XYZ file of N, CA and C in Angstrom:
324
model
N -22.224 -119.957 -150.175
C -22.319 -121.128 -151.028
C -23.406 -122.024 -150.460
N -24.201 -122.554 -151.328
C -25.281 -123.435 -150.935
C -24.909 -124.883 -151.242
N -25.157 -125.775 -150.272
C -24.945 -127.205 -150.519
C -26.230 -127.794 -151.085
N -27.318 -127.651 -150.346
C -28.623 -128.097 -150.835
C -29.629 -127.007 -150.495
N -30.899 -127.285 -150.606
C -31.887 -126.224 -150.417
C -31.949 -125.708 -148.986
N -31.477 -126.484 -148.009
C -31.572 -126.039 -146.616
C -30.213 -125.799 -145.955
N -29.129 -125.943 -146.681
C -27.799 -125.790 -146.082
C -27.015 -124.719 -146.828
N -26.610 -123.672 -146.103
C -25.875 -122.559 -146.689
C -24.602 -122.357 -145.881
N -23.475 -122.155 -146.550
C -22.188 -121.968 -145.884
C -21.625 -120.591 -146.192
N -21.019 -119.972 -145.180
C -20.306 -118.709 -145.360
C -18.815 -119.001 -145.278
N -18.036 -118.210 -145.975
C -16.582 -118.402 -145.966
C -15.999 -117.775 -144.714
N -15.210 -118.545 -143.984
C -14.571 -118.057 -142.778
C -13.210 -117.458 -143.040
N -12.804 -117.392 -144.292
C -11.469 -116.882 -144.606
C -11.428 -115.359 -144.636
N -12.581 -114.735 -144.577
C -12.641 -113.273 -144.542
C -12.495 -112.814 -143.089
N -12.267 -111.534 -142.890
C -12.160 -111.005 -141.533
C -13.415 -111.341 -140.735
N -14.551 -111.177 -141.365
C -15.834 -111.564 -140.777
C -16.494 -112.521 -141.760
N -16.960 -113.703 -141.281
C -17.595 -114.644 -142.215
C -18.703 -113.963 -143.009
N -18.727 -114.249 -144.306
C -19.744 -113.646 -145.165
C -20.050 -114.600 -146.313
N -21.196 -114.397 -146.944
C -21.537 -115.257 -148.080
C -20.500 -115.132 -149.197
N -20.290 -116.226 -149.890
C -19.334 -116.283 -150.999
C -19.978 -117.060 -152.138
N -19.505 -116.805 -153.336
C -19.920 -117.667 -154.441
C -19.317 -119.043 -154.193
N -19.875 -120.037 -154.823
C -19.387 -121.406 -154.630
C -17.938 -121.549 -155.074
N -17.579 -120.938 -156.189
C -16.205 -121.070 -156.672
C -15.249 -120.354 -155.727
N -15.617 -119.180 -155.223
C -14.762 -118.460 -154.274
C -14.622 -119.262 -152.979
N -15.731 -119.812 -152.473
C -15.681 -120.635 -151.264
C -14.759 -121.832 -151.485
N -14.872 -122.479 -152.639
C -14.033 -123.649 -152.933
C -12.561 -123.268 -152.982
N -12.253 -122.158 -153.618
C -10.855 -121.705 -153.702
C -10.329 -121.356 -152.312
N -11.117 -120.608 -151.517
C -10.700 -120.276 -150.153
C -10.433 -121.557 -149.362
N -11.326 -122.524 -149.487
C -11.218 -123.763 -148.732
C -10.005 -124.578 -149.157
N -9.785 -124.696 -150.448
C -8.618 -125.448 -150.916
C -7.323 -124.749 -150.519
N -7.278 -123.429 -150.631
C -6.095 -122.679 -150.185
C -5.840 -122.908 -148.693
N -6.897 -122.824 -147.910
C -6.792 -123.038 -146.463
C -6.258 -124.443 -146.169
N -6.829 -125.437 -146.818
C -6.414 -126.834 -146.573
C -4.948 -127.041 -146.938
N -4.535 -126.519 -148.067
C -3.130 -126.670 -148.490
C -2.201 -125.980 -147.497
N -2.547 -124.765 -147.084
C -1.704 -124.055 -146.105
C -1.597 -124.841 -144.805
N -2.711 -125.391 -144.349
C -2.704 -126.136 -143.091
C -1.887 -127.422 -143.193
N -2.063 -128.137 -144.274
C -1.325 -129.395 -144.449
C 0.168 -129.117 -144.607
N 0.525 -128.082 -145.342
C 1.945 -127.744 -145.530
C 2.591 -127.289 -144.229
N 1.815 -126.678 -143.350
C 2.343 -126.194 -142.074
C 2.164 -127.225 -140.959
N 1.690 -128.415 -141.292
C 1.382 -129.432 -140.294
C 2.627 -129.764 -139.471
N 2.413 -129.931 -138.201
C 3.495 -130.290 -137.301
C 2.971 -131.263 -136.263
N 3.859 -131.784 -135.441
C 3.504 -132.820 -134.467
C 2.442 -132.389 -133.472
N 2.351 -131.098 -133.219
C 1.390 -130.631 -132.227
C 0.026 -130.313 -132.826
N -0.152 -130.542 -134.116
C -1.444 -130.260 -134.748
C -2.508 -131.156 -134.117
N -3.545 -130.580 -133.703
C -4.609 -131.301 -133.007
C -5.631 -131.866 -133.995
N -6.347 -132.864 -133.497
C -7.370 -133.509 -134.321
C -8.425 -132.486 -134.742
N -8.712 -131.492 -133.895
C -9.747 -130.499 -134.255
C -9.344 -129.708 -135.504
N -8.041 -129.502 -135.721
C -7.596 -128.825 -136.937
C -7.882 -129.695 -138.164
N -7.601 -130.985 -138.023
C -7.893 -131.910 -139.127
C -9.390 -131.971 -139.384
N -10.174 -131.991 -138.319
C -11.629 -132.021 -138.477
C -12.116 -130.777 -139.201
N -11.560 -129.640 -138.891
C -11.958 -128.396 -139.545
C -11.646 -128.441 -141.037
N -10.467 -128.932 -141.382
C -10.085 -129.041 -142.794
C -11.028 -129.982 -143.528
N -11.259 -131.154 -142.958
C -12.095 -132.162 -143.614
C -13.541 -131.683 -143.712
N -14.043 -131.050 -142.666
C -15.428 -130.535 -142.693
C -15.592 -129.514 -143.821
N -14.629 -128.618 -143.969
C -14.708 -127.601 -145.026
C -14.598 -128.224 -146.412
N -13.705 -129.189 -146.562
C -13.587 -129.864 -147.859
C -14.861 -130.631 -148.197
N -15.485 -131.235 -147.183
C -16.736 -131.964 -147.429
C -17.798 -131.036 -148.014
N -17.830 -129.816 -147.563
C -18.820 -128.858 -148.064
C -18.674 -128.630 -149.561
N -17.450 -128.669 -150.064
C -17.226 -128.517 -151.503
C -17.830 -129.717 -152.238
N -17.621 -130.923 -151.699
C -18.242 -132.115 -152.295
C -19.767 -131.981 -152.288
N -20.327 -131.519 -151.164
C -21.785 -131.392 -151.056
C -22.327 -130.424 -152.102
N -21.657 -129.299 -152.274
C -22.112 -128.349 -153.296
C -22.059 -128.992 -154.680
N -20.957 -129.654 -154.979
C -20.813 -130.297 -156.296
C -21.912 -131.331 -156.515
N -22.212 -132.124 -155.487
C -23.235 -133.160 -155.614
C -24.619 -132.544 -155.865
N -24.996 -131.567 -155.076
C -26.353 -131.024 -155.174
C -26.565 -130.051 -156.326
N -25.494 -129.443 -156.831
C -25.663 -128.439 -157.881
C -25.039 -128.807 -159.221
N -24.180 -129.790 -159.219
C -23.498 -130.195 -160.454
C -23.421 -131.726 -160.501
N -24.570 -132.349 -160.280
C -24.625 -133.799 -160.101
C -24.014 -134.554 -161.264
N -24.250 -134.118 -162.492
C -23.717 -134.848 -163.644
C -22.188 -134.866 -163.630
N -21.575 -133.738 -163.321
C -20.111 -133.667 -163.244
C -19.615 -134.476 -162.042
N -20.306 -134.324 -160.904
C -19.935 -135.072 -159.698
C -19.925 -136.576 -159.996
N -21.003 -137.061 -160.590
C -21.102 -138.499 -160.869
C -20.058 -138.955 -161.885
N -19.764 -138.129 -162.855
C -18.743 -138.476 -163.851
C -17.369 -138.599 -163.181
N -17.007 -137.609 -162.385
C -15.706 -137.633 -161.712
C -15.666 -138.762 -160.683
N -16.725 -138.925 -159.930
C -16.766 -139.981 -158.915
C -16.693 -141.361 -159.560
N -17.366 -141.537 -160.675
C -17.314 -142.817 -161.384
C -15.914 -143.158 -161.874
N -15.164 -142.154 -162.248
C -13.809 -142.376 -162.766
C -12.752 -142.462 -161.672
N -12.981 -141.780 -160.519
C -11.918 -141.681 -159.516
C -12.267 -142.202 -158.126
N -13.552 -142.273 -157.802
C -14.010 -142.623 -156.441
C -13.407 -141.699 -155.385
N -13.099 -140.472 -155.759
C -12.457 -139.546 -154.823
C -13.370 -139.244 -153.635
N -14.657 -139.068 -153.868
C -15.578 -138.806 -152.763
C -15.679 -140.027 -151.848
N -15.799 -141.195 -152.423
C -15.908 -142.423 -151.616
C -14.686 -142.594 -150.729
N -13.507 -142.358 -151.284
C -12.281 -142.487 -150.494
C -12.207 -141.413 -149.419
N -12.611 -140.193 -149.761
C -12.616 -139.088 -148.799
C -13.541 -139.416 -147.623
N -14.757 -139.869 -147.923
C -15.726 -140.179 -146.869
C -15.255 -141.370 -146.039
N -14.651 -142.343 -146.661
C -14.150 -143.503 -145.918
C -13.120 -143.066 -144.875
N -12.194 -142.218 -145.263
C -11.189 -141.711 -144.322
C -11.856 -140.850 -143.246
N -12.769 -139.976 -143.653
C -13.458 -139.104 -142.695
C -14.217 -139.917 -141.655
N -14.865 -140.988 -142.076
C -15.606 -141.832 -141.133
C -14.655 -142.668 -140.269
N -13.646 -143.219 -140.889
C -12.691 -144.072 -140.159
C -12.051 -143.315 -138.995
N -11.698 -142.067 -139.213
C -11.018 -141.277 -138.189
C -11.943 -140.285 -137.493
N -13.246 -140.422 -137.728
C -14.275 -139.585 -137.102
C -13.960 -138.096 -137.260
N -13.693 -137.706 -138.500
C -13.331 -136.322 -138.807
C -14.535 -135.462 -139.159
N -15.643 -136.094 -139.519
C -16.880 -135.370 -139.822
C -18.021 -136.093 -139.102
N -18.830 -135.376 -138.316
C -19.976 -136.024 -137.676
C -20.929 -136.597 -138.732
N -21.454 -137.764 -138.463
C -22.386 -138.407 -139.414
C -23.528 -137.477 -139.798
N -24.001 -136.663 -138.867
C -25.118 -135.758 -139.151
C -24.764 -134.726 -140.221
N -23.481 -134.456 -140.418
C -23.067 -133.479 -141.412
C -22.788 -134.111 -142.775
N -22.842 -135.430 -142.843
C -22.668 -136.099 -144.131
C -24.041 -136.134 -144.792
N -24.271 -135.191 -145.695
C -25.616 -134.988 -146.240
C -25.779 -135.565 -147.634
N -24.719 -136.033 -148.257
C -24.844 -136.667 -149.561
C -25.337 -138.084 -149.323
N -26.411 -138.503 -149.990
C -26.918 -139.858 -149.796
C -25.853 -140.908 -150.119
N -25.974 -142.074 -149.512
C -25.033 -143.160 -149.777
C -25.005 -143.445 -151.284
N -23.814 -143.538 -151.809
C -23.610 -143.873 -153.217
C -23.111 -145.306 -153.296
N -23.267 -145.968 -154.434
C -22.751 -147.326 -154.559
C -21.267 -147.427 -154.193
N -20.515 -146.349 -154.459
C -19.078 -146.379 -154.174
C -18.755 -146.125 -152.708
N -19.717 -145.639 -151.908
C -19.437 -145.347 -150.501
C -19.945 -146.416 -149.568
N -20.629 -147.389 -150.071
C -21.178 -148.449 -149.198
C -20.112 -149.439 -148.785
């Protein structure tokens, strides 16, 4: 799955990471996140949360760079990306260098 012209992601849900279509990568990532959150326990480490959030961010990045009209429509109605990034930054779940979507009016 490609986020932008210089960023390409492989799905880690396979036995060996390999390229995936964007929809397959998104489904793998959402399935992974749901399984992890449902199995969450007191000993879950911050690195597990960071992994979940980093993978989910990649889905947002793909949507922004390849489906901007839909991204902007959904973001305008829900601010889901702005809220996601706010939490990710507040708890330092994604390194700033990996936040590749330009600042939006809703994320400032």
